[in-house]
């Protein structure tokens, strides 16, 4: 249990409210100093590393922002800086903020040794403004686009999306948060001071070697179940500690893990308010004490730190595998709740925000129109008849995706033991799987007979109509673009943005090893 001690002094709060990614090693060392019984004023309430806050960049109407993919140095584990990847000189990237009704431009510049592209996950723009199906910029090349921003306020993200390499690239740091603002959200009176009472939390899990380097190795088990590590990182650091004001605070949560579902709750089991899902605000806040976020998903919650310090935990993520009537639970690499972030609450002079009774509300459809078209997508993990030895050769799958130079990724060279399929087929970029009419709404029925999959669709928002034949879970009742499909789900999808056959939109499992393995399809909208 966590001891509650005297509140932090105002000075302590001011000096630590916003910590940039380059927190000095002295800061880190001071924060990790073991607790003693002394009442010296510098004594930390929680040992750990100050939570880094990504730089917030406002994309300006008509102007161009350079998003530079490059290598950088970063200490995931305090005191152990290593080579890693990111954008603009930081591991992960800056948070890009865009405003509804503006048309800023972004130029992606590749200074990596590997090819790269970028997908704006959750941004509702024509496929021509998204590089997810771009085969990849070579070193030194750049790609520029305008972004026609026209959607409600929401927390989104961006990440590299090269087919077959997304798991490794996102693991290595090619991801960042993106925020859409609009006039309604500004009028809600929500906490909105970046890094103080409006705090981004990029949640990931890793395996570290002794040097503090994140290790990414592909094995058939990893391809089948996804990569899950025992060490939790938030905004790129282990043992994160955030200083927060002792009042209402907004947390923007992003699950940027390869495969882990974060099962989020506070150590004292306090309630919090869910105010937004992937695509923006709920109609009204939902009071919860547990929130499950699947890879790719976002949520915004309000937490009242007037209730005191809080520790955000994630529970073990064991998952079920089914085969006909048989089911087995695969245990997680962690067997007890793990700490994500400790929040030290201190009073300040500012008045607390109030939880709004109503939020901006989604305008998305949540009732299907008469005569709506239905499509069905069955997600399966199947043994590959073409693989040598009938399947699970531990060395065949992604043979070369092992540890090595941080800025190198090569492709698998032999038949994979498993086929990752949707409706019986693995991904092929040149094949168009579905053709949808521009402006249509459809019901997409997603079925996952073997195991749960996080299903994501590019270029749209959807409402979850049903989960496993019943009412959707509390956290699946807002506007969505990614949802964990445990058995089956019906999604009401509206297609408001065009995509042609040269640049189709994609739908896929967001468990990144499944996506890379081919559990993905293409669709046009026109
Ligand atoms: Cu975040 Cu195609 O995905
Ligand atoms: Cu699994
Ligand atoms: Cu999957």
XYZ file of C-alpha atoms and ligand atoms in Angstrom:
531
model
C 0.000 0.000 0.000
C 1.013 3.555 -0.558
C 1.706 5.754 2.441
C 0.104 9.163 2.229
C 2.421 11.865 3.432
C 2.335 15.615 3.738
C 1.392 17.389 0.503
C 4.188 18.669 -1.688
C 5.209 22.253 -1.286
C 4.188 24.677 -3.979
C 7.834 25.059 -4.978
C 8.254 21.333 -5.416
C 5.184 21.272 -7.589
C 6.339 24.163 -9.744
C 9.755 22.690 -10.332
C 8.368 19.381 -11.406
C 4.983 20.029 -12.991
C 6.291 19.683 -16.524
C 9.287 17.509 -17.204
C 10.566 17.374 -20.743
C 11.840 14.200 -22.323
C 15.408 15.166 -21.569
C 15.001 15.046 -17.784
C 18.535 15.161 -16.480
C 20.116 12.154 -14.942
C 20.478 14.057 -11.656
C 16.711 14.507 -11.509
C 16.302 10.829 -12.165
C 18.868 9.868 -9.564
C 17.241 12.154 -6.993
C 13.823 10.711 -7.698
C 15.104 7.160 -7.298
C 16.855 7.800 -4.003
C 15.611 5.189 -1.566
C 13.044 6.269 1.004
C 14.288 6.959 4.495
C 12.477 7.817 7.706
C 13.876 11.340 7.556
C 11.457 14.183 6.995
C 13.870 16.091 4.764
C 11.842 18.198 2.323
C 13.354 16.609 -0.818
C 12.128 13.130 0.002
C 9.964 11.745 -2.800
C 6.572 10.263 -2.048
C 7.004 7.694 -4.795
C 10.403 6.574 -6.047
C 10.711 6.631 -9.815
C 11.309 8.771 -12.878
C 9.482 12.028 -13.594
C 6.861 11.381 -16.276
C 8.104 12.933 -19.534
C 5.510 15.117 -21.251
C 5.752 15.072 -25.060
C 6.174 18.464 -26.694
C 2.841 19.891 -27.880
C 2.999 21.238 -31.440
C 0.104 23.228 -32.905
C -0.258 22.603 -36.621
C -1.187 25.937 -38.151
C -3.658 26.477 -40.988
C -1.729 26.692 -44.253
C 1.711 26.219 -42.666
C 3.925 23.126 -43.016
C 5.284 21.165 -40.089
C 8.295 18.896 -40.602
C 7.899 15.543 -38.901
C 11.381 14.038 -38.975
C 11.764 10.302 -38.387
C 15.248 9.822 -36.959
C 17.382 8.016 -34.437
C 17.855 9.502 -31.009
C 19.127 8.687 -27.510
C 16.681 7.960 -24.747
C 16.712 6.427 -21.262
C 13.760 4.050 -20.877
C 15.297 2.840 -17.644
C 16.654 5.639 -15.460
C 20.352 6.267 -15.990
C 20.663 3.948 -19.008
C 20.409 5.976 -22.226
C 20.372 3.894 -25.428
C 19.960 4.453 -29.168
C 16.344 4.428 -30.248
C 13.966 5.930 -32.818
C 11.456 8.713 -32.755
C 10.369 11.912 -34.429
C 12.033 15.292 -34.116
C 14.778 14.146 -31.778
C 12.611 12.529 -29.117
C 11.723 8.906 -28.549
C 8.079 8.632 -29.627
C 7.077 11.917 -31.225
C 5.707 15.328 -30.368
C 1.955 15.570 -29.786
C 0.467 17.156 -32.907
C -2.569 19.333 -32.208
C -4.927 20.253 -35.029
C -8.084 22.353 -35.004
C -11.350 21.528 -36.734
C -11.853 23.620 -39.849
C -8.142 24.167 -40.553
C -5.907 22.758 -43.304
C -2.359 22.485 -42.009
C 0.363 20.617 -43.878
C 2.780 17.995 -42.613
C 5.989 16.859 -44.286
C 7.327 13.480 -43.204
C 11.105 13.372 -43.636
C 12.878 10.031 -43.428
C 16.305 10.233 -41.797
C 16.230 6.566 -40.835
C 18.163 3.746 -42.467
C 14.877 1.878 -42.904
C 11.917 2.826 -45.130
C 9.068 4.591 -43.388
C 5.612 6.095 -43.897
C 2.938 7.375 -41.526
C -0.709 6.709 -40.709
C -2.919 9.235 -38.904
C -4.847 6.760 -36.763
C -8.375 8.119 -36.197
C -8.045 11.187 -38.404
C -10.983 11.411 -40.820
C -9.349 12.488 -44.071
C -9.368 11.128 -47.646
C -6.924 8.248 -48.112
C -4.799 10.508 -50.335
C -3.863 12.494 -47.193
C -2.652 9.396 -45.352
C 0.498 7.431 -46.153
C -0.542 4.109 -44.597
C -0.416 2.394 -47.998
C 2.655 4.305 -49.169
C 5.293 1.610 -49.832
C 7.808 3.608 -47.810
C 10.017 6.654 -48.154
C 13.653 5.778 -48.630
C 16.343 7.409 -46.539
C 16.412 11.134 -47.268
C 13.041 11.207 -49.010
C 10.053 13.185 -47.831
C 6.284 13.136 -48.336
C 4.027 16.097 -47.807
C 0.293 16.310 -47.396
C -2.393 18.761 -46.441
C -4.725 17.630 -43.666
C -8.346 18.742 -44.094
C -9.325 18.617 -40.436
C -13.079 18.326 -40.005
C -14.129 16.129 -37.110
C -15.068 16.533 -33.437
C -12.419 16.976 -30.742
C -10.613 13.725 -29.974
C -7.347 12.110 -28.944
C -5.745 10.322 -31.893
C -2.280 9.102 -32.733
C 0.095 8.580 -35.623
C 2.536 5.799 -36.320
C 4.626 4.110 -39.005
C 2.634 1.615 -41.073
C 5.003 -0.295 -43.394
C 3.425 -3.675 -44.069
C 5.264 -6.446 -42.235
C 7.260 -4.029 -40.070
C 4.706 -2.091 -38.088
C 5.217 -4.116 -34.898
C 8.931 -3.450 -34.906
C 8.652 0.212 -35.930
C 6.071 1.103 -33.287
C 8.053 -0.854 -30.704
C 11.144 1.144 -31.698
C 9.428 4.498 -31.131
C 7.809 5.565 -34.411
C 4.551 6.726 -32.833
C 3.123 9.882 -31.303
C -0.120 11.370 -30.070
C -2.380 13.669 -32.071
C -5.175 15.869 -30.720
C -8.139 17.412 -32.509
C -9.664 20.507 -30.903
C -12.953 22.157 -31.767
C -15.135 24.989 -30.486
C -17.466 22.722 -28.467
C -14.686 21.075 -26.499
C -13.174 24.448 -25.647
C -16.538 25.430 -24.101
C -16.812 22.443 -21.770
C -14.525 23.803 -19.064
C -12.446 20.623 -18.984
C -8.924 20.635 -17.553
C -6.754 21.707 -20.483
C -3.318 22.860 -19.333
C -0.897 20.572 -21.162
C 1.244 18.504 -18.850
C -0.336 20.003 -15.718
C -4.003 18.991 -15.592
C -4.292 17.642 -19.158
C -1.821 14.789 -19.259
C -1.000 12.477 -22.160
C -0.161 8.883 -21.220
C 1.279 6.650 -23.951
C 1.049 3.129 -22.522
C 3.422 0.393 -23.719
C 5.163 -2.733 -22.455
C 8.697 -3.877 -23.112
C 11.427 -6.395 -22.362
C 14.694 -4.686 -21.355
C 18.179 -6.158 -21.439
C 20.810 -5.255 -18.834
C 21.866 -2.150 -20.749
C 18.299 -0.820 -20.619
C 17.719 -1.568 -24.303
C 14.231 -2.716 -25.315
C 14.528 -6.153 -26.919
C 12.246 -7.184 -29.741
C 12.461 -10.749 -30.962
C 9.932 -12.507 -33.137
C 9.071 -16.098 -32.399
C 6.077 -18.114 -33.632
C 4.515 -17.698 -30.197
C 4.932 -13.938 -30.494
C 3.366 -13.961 -33.948
C 0.458 -16.026 -32.678
C -0.178 -14.213 -29.400
C 1.581 -10.892 -29.876
C 4.467 -9.332 -28.003
C 3.849 -8.725 -24.295
C 6.612 -7.570 -21.986
C 6.886 -7.548 -18.197
C 8.062 -3.911 -17.989
C 5.504 -1.166 -18.362
C 6.565 2.159 -19.827
C 4.531 5.351 -19.939
C 5.673 8.137 -22.289
C 8.781 6.024 -22.743
C 9.915 5.507 -19.135
C 9.602 2.806 -16.510
C 8.487 3.692 -12.952
C 6.872 6.951 -14.050
C 5.866 9.481 -11.407
C 3.666 12.460 -12.311
C 3.057 15.536 -10.160
C -0.551 16.626 -10.437
C -2.630 19.350 -8.800
C -4.989 18.056 -6.083
C -8.067 18.703 -8.203
C -9.774 17.337 -11.315
C -7.225 16.147 -13.899
C -7.766 14.877 -17.443
C -5.737 11.895 -18.571
C -5.455 11.127 -22.292
C -4.721 7.417 -22.511
C -3.290 5.751 -25.607
C -2.605 2.050 -25.853
C 0.431 2.037 -28.158
C 1.485 -1.483 -27.162
C 1.925 -4.192 -29.776
C -0.485 -6.665 -28.203
C -1.174 -5.949 -24.526
C -4.664 -4.999 -23.455
C -4.268 -2.526 -20.599
C -6.701 -3.362 -17.774
C -6.606 -0.034 -16.005
C -7.617 0.756 -12.441
C -6.326 2.743 -9.495
C -4.673 1.042 -6.552
C -7.293 2.488 -4.173
C -10.050 1.446 -6.583
C -11.295 5.001 -6.874
C -13.865 5.827 -9.508
C -13.077 8.045 -12.462
C -15.112 9.482 -15.303
C -14.724 8.267 -18.870
C -15.412 11.295 -21.087
C -14.100 10.303 -24.513
C -13.307 7.219 -26.574
C -11.312 6.949 -29.843
C -13.417 9.332 -31.919
C -14.271 11.912 -29.257
C -16.643 12.703 -26.423
C -19.391 10.527 -25.059
C -22.781 12.168 -24.694
C -22.251 12.230 -20.921
C -19.476 11.066 -18.579
C -19.549 7.418 -17.456
C -18.381 6.599 -13.937
C -16.039 3.589 -13.921
C -13.410 1.953 -11.755
C -12.011 -0.295 -14.520
C -11.213 0.554 -18.128
C -9.837 -1.888 -20.689
C -7.867 -0.397 -23.589
C -6.871 -2.600 -26.493
C -3.921 -1.796 -28.811
C -4.706 1.280 -30.897
C -7.489 2.517 -28.617
C -7.625 5.838 -26.790
C -9.713 7.123 -23.905
C -9.929 10.347 -21.945
C -10.746 10.146 -18.255
C -11.227 12.679 -15.476
C -9.653 11.757 -12.147
C -10.181 13.756 -8.969
C -6.828 14.045 -7.197
C -8.474 15.981 -4.356
C -8.982 12.371 -3.162
C -5.185 12.162 -2.714
C -2.283 10.542 -4.481
C -3.170 7.793 -6.926
C -1.407 4.880 -8.567
C -2.598 3.720 -11.976
C -2.176 -0.027 -12.377
C -2.746 -2.545 -15.126
C -3.918 -6.060 -14.368
C -2.521 -9.238 -15.967
C -3.680 -9.732 -19.545
C -4.073 -13.477 -19.839
C -6.043 -14.373 -22.908
C -8.207 -17.207 -24.057
C -7.530 -19.416 -27.048
C -10.428 -21.463 -28.346
C -10.505 -24.390 -30.667
C -13.956 -25.833 -31.162
C -15.296 -26.683 -27.722
C -11.860 -26.342 -26.112
C -10.524 -23.213 -24.560
C -7.316 -22.473 -22.738
C -6.128 -19.354 -20.998
C -2.606 -18.265 -21.801
C -1.180 -16.526 -18.754
C 0.452 -13.123 -19.037
C 4.156 -12.551 -18.341
C 3.001 -10.563 -15.302
C 0.968 -12.393 -12.674
C -0.114 -9.388 -10.603
C -1.100 -5.799 -11.308
C 1.812 -3.692 -12.496
C 2.310 0.011 -11.877
C 1.989 2.353 -14.840
C 2.155 5.806 -13.241
C 2.145 7.094 -9.659
C 0.460 10.468 -9.276
C 1.632 12.783 -6.486
C -1.135 15.248 -5.744
C -0.386 18.693 -4.328
C -2.696 21.620 -3.706
C -2.416 24.694 -5.861
C -4.364 27.957 -5.934
C -6.395 27.225 -9.040
C -10.059 26.296 -8.746
C -10.975 22.749 -9.672
C -12.813 22.089 -12.921
C -16.266 20.506 -12.656
C -17.255 17.282 -14.328
C -19.646 18.465 -17.057
C -23.082 16.804 -16.893
C -23.223 16.707 -20.693
C -20.365 16.538 -23.130
C -20.220 17.717 -26.720
C -21.771 14.441 -27.739
C -21.124 12.462 -30.832
C -23.191 13.126 -33.902
C -22.352 9.649 -35.183
C -25.180 7.305 -36.018
C -25.867 4.697 -33.406
C -29.034 3.221 -34.908
C -28.826 1.557 -38.307
C -30.908 3.065 -41.117
C -33.525 0.787 -42.742
C -32.160 -1.587 -45.391
C -28.562 -1.113 -44.241
C -25.981 -3.272 -45.984
C -24.165 -5.875 -43.879
C -20.701 -7.340 -44.348
C -19.087 -10.074 -42.296
C -15.395 -10.390 -41.409
C -14.059 -13.541 -39.811
C -10.629 -13.187 -38.170
C -8.693 -16.456 -37.907
C -5.209 -17.659 -37.000
C -4.648 -20.829 -39.062
C -1.735 -23.237 -39.537
C -0.013 -22.658 -42.884
C -0.118 -25.822 -45.021
C 2.840 -24.468 -47.035
C 5.155 -24.182 -44.044
C 7.865 -26.792 -43.629
C 7.275 -29.282 -40.823
C 3.554 -28.563 -40.832
C 3.642 -25.431 -38.776
C 5.506 -24.345 -35.738
C 9.135 -24.101 -36.794
C 10.406 -21.752 -34.123
C 12.955 -20.204 -36.470
C 10.977 -19.722 -39.640
C 8.717 -16.850 -38.654
C 10.288 -13.488 -39.031
C 13.689 -15.117 -38.857
C 15.548 -11.892 -39.161
C 13.394 -9.727 -36.922
C 15.698 -10.183 -33.998
C 17.718 -7.855 -31.882
C 20.524 -5.995 -33.568
C 21.163 -2.529 -34.840
C 18.333 -0.326 -33.626
C 17.744 1.164 -37.058
C 17.452 -1.923 -39.178
C 14.510 -4.079 -40.034
C 14.555 -6.831 -42.576
C 11.870 -9.085 -43.893
C 11.064 -12.678 -43.239
C 12.509 -15.019 -45.858
C 10.634 -18.290 -45.399
C 7.061 -19.564 -45.301
C 5.426 -18.483 -42.039
C 4.050 -21.304 -39.881
C 0.763 -19.496 -39.329
C -1.647 -17.705 -41.592
C -3.241 -14.592 -40.177
C -6.449 -14.223 -42.131
C -9.662 -12.290 -42.609
C -12.367 -14.221 -44.450
C -9.803 -16.902 -45.262
C -7.253 -14.634 -46.912
C -4.051 -12.947 -45.861
C -3.343 -9.357 -46.845
C -2.421 -8.433 -50.405
C -1.919 -4.750 -51.164
C -2.872 -5.079 -54.819
C -6.167 -6.855 -54.053
C -9.216 -4.723 -53.240
C -11.289 -6.699 -50.757
C -14.335 -4.477 -50.323
C -15.927 -1.603 -52.227
C -18.082 0.797 -50.251
C -20.194 3.719 -51.500
C -19.132 7.166 -50.357
C -21.596 8.423 -47.750
C -22.944 4.937 -46.949
C -23.508 3.483 -43.508
C -23.089 -0.264 -43.144
C -23.116 -2.872 -40.417
C -19.801 -4.674 -40.213
C -20.060 -7.891 -38.281
C -16.684 -8.959 -36.916
C -16.257 -12.554 -35.769
C -13.246 -13.909 -33.878
C -13.687 -17.643 -33.171
C -10.113 -18.391 -31.937
C -9.163 -15.481 -29.708
C -9.889 -11.810 -29.103
C -8.615 -9.356 -31.737
C -8.473 -5.544 -31.659
C -10.208 -4.619 -34.924
C -9.421 -1.236 -36.496
C -10.767 0.530 -39.587
C -8.972 3.414 -41.329
C -10.744 6.604 -42.351
C -13.956 6.071 -40.365
C -15.583 6.204 -36.974
C -18.075 3.576 -35.924
C -20.550 2.843 -33.172
C -20.470 -0.583 -31.518
C -24.054 -1.848 -31.832
C -23.528 -5.112 -29.979
C -20.787 -7.180 -28.381
C -21.197 -10.954 -28.190
C -24.883 -10.403 -28.974
C -25.415 -8.060 -26.016
C -24.964 -4.454 -24.983
C -21.469 -3.074 -25.555
C -19.156 -2.605 -22.581
C -19.184 0.827 -20.941
C -15.961 1.850 -22.696
C -17.273 0.798 -26.117
C -20.297 3.108 -26.146
C -18.655 6.212 -27.601
C -17.343 6.989 -31.088
C -14.755 4.350 -32.014
C -12.219 3.323 -34.616
C -10.727 0.308 -32.798
C -12.511 -2.295 -30.694
C -11.491 -5.503 -28.951
C -13.644 -8.236 -30.507
C -13.736 -11.084 -28.000
C -16.172 -13.317 -29.926
C -18.251 -11.142 -32.167
C -19.290 -7.521 -32.528
C -21.551 -5.522 -34.806
C -20.239 -2.132 -35.857
C -22.242 0.632 -37.496
C -19.710 2.288 -39.782
C -20.176 5.522 -41.721
C -17.939 6.066 -44.756
C -17.605 9.806 -45.265
C -14.167 10.030 -46.895
C -13.004 8.720 -50.285
C -10.314 6.138 -50.995
C -9.472 4.896 -54.483
C -7.895 1.623 -55.582
C -4.435 3.181 -55.838
C -4.645 4.270 -52.188
C -7.264 2.082 -50.482
C -8.212 2.323 -46.834
C -7.316 -0.642 -44.619
C -9.067 -2.628 -41.923
C -7.009 -4.884 -39.729
C -6.255 -6.469 -36.417
C -4.306 -3.885 -34.382
C -2.403 -6.585 -32.551
C 0.629 -5.500 -34.536
C 2.104 -8.971 -35.046
C -1.231 -10.077 -36.519
C -1.429 -6.999 -38.730
C 2.109 -7.632 -39.999
C 1.331 -11.304 -40.496
C -1.521 -10.450 -42.865
C -4.693 -10.052 -40.787
C -5.591 -7.010 -42.860
C -7.728 -6.098 -45.857
C -8.248 -3.198 -48.259
C -11.361 -1.240 -49.188
C -12.252 1.625 -51.476
C -14.826 4.313 -50.764
C -16.289 6.100 -53.772
Cu -3.065 2.313 -35.860
Cu -3.701 0.711 -39.549
O -3.381 1.477 -37.685
Cu -2.363 -15.538 -28.003
Cu -5.447 -10.284 -34.039
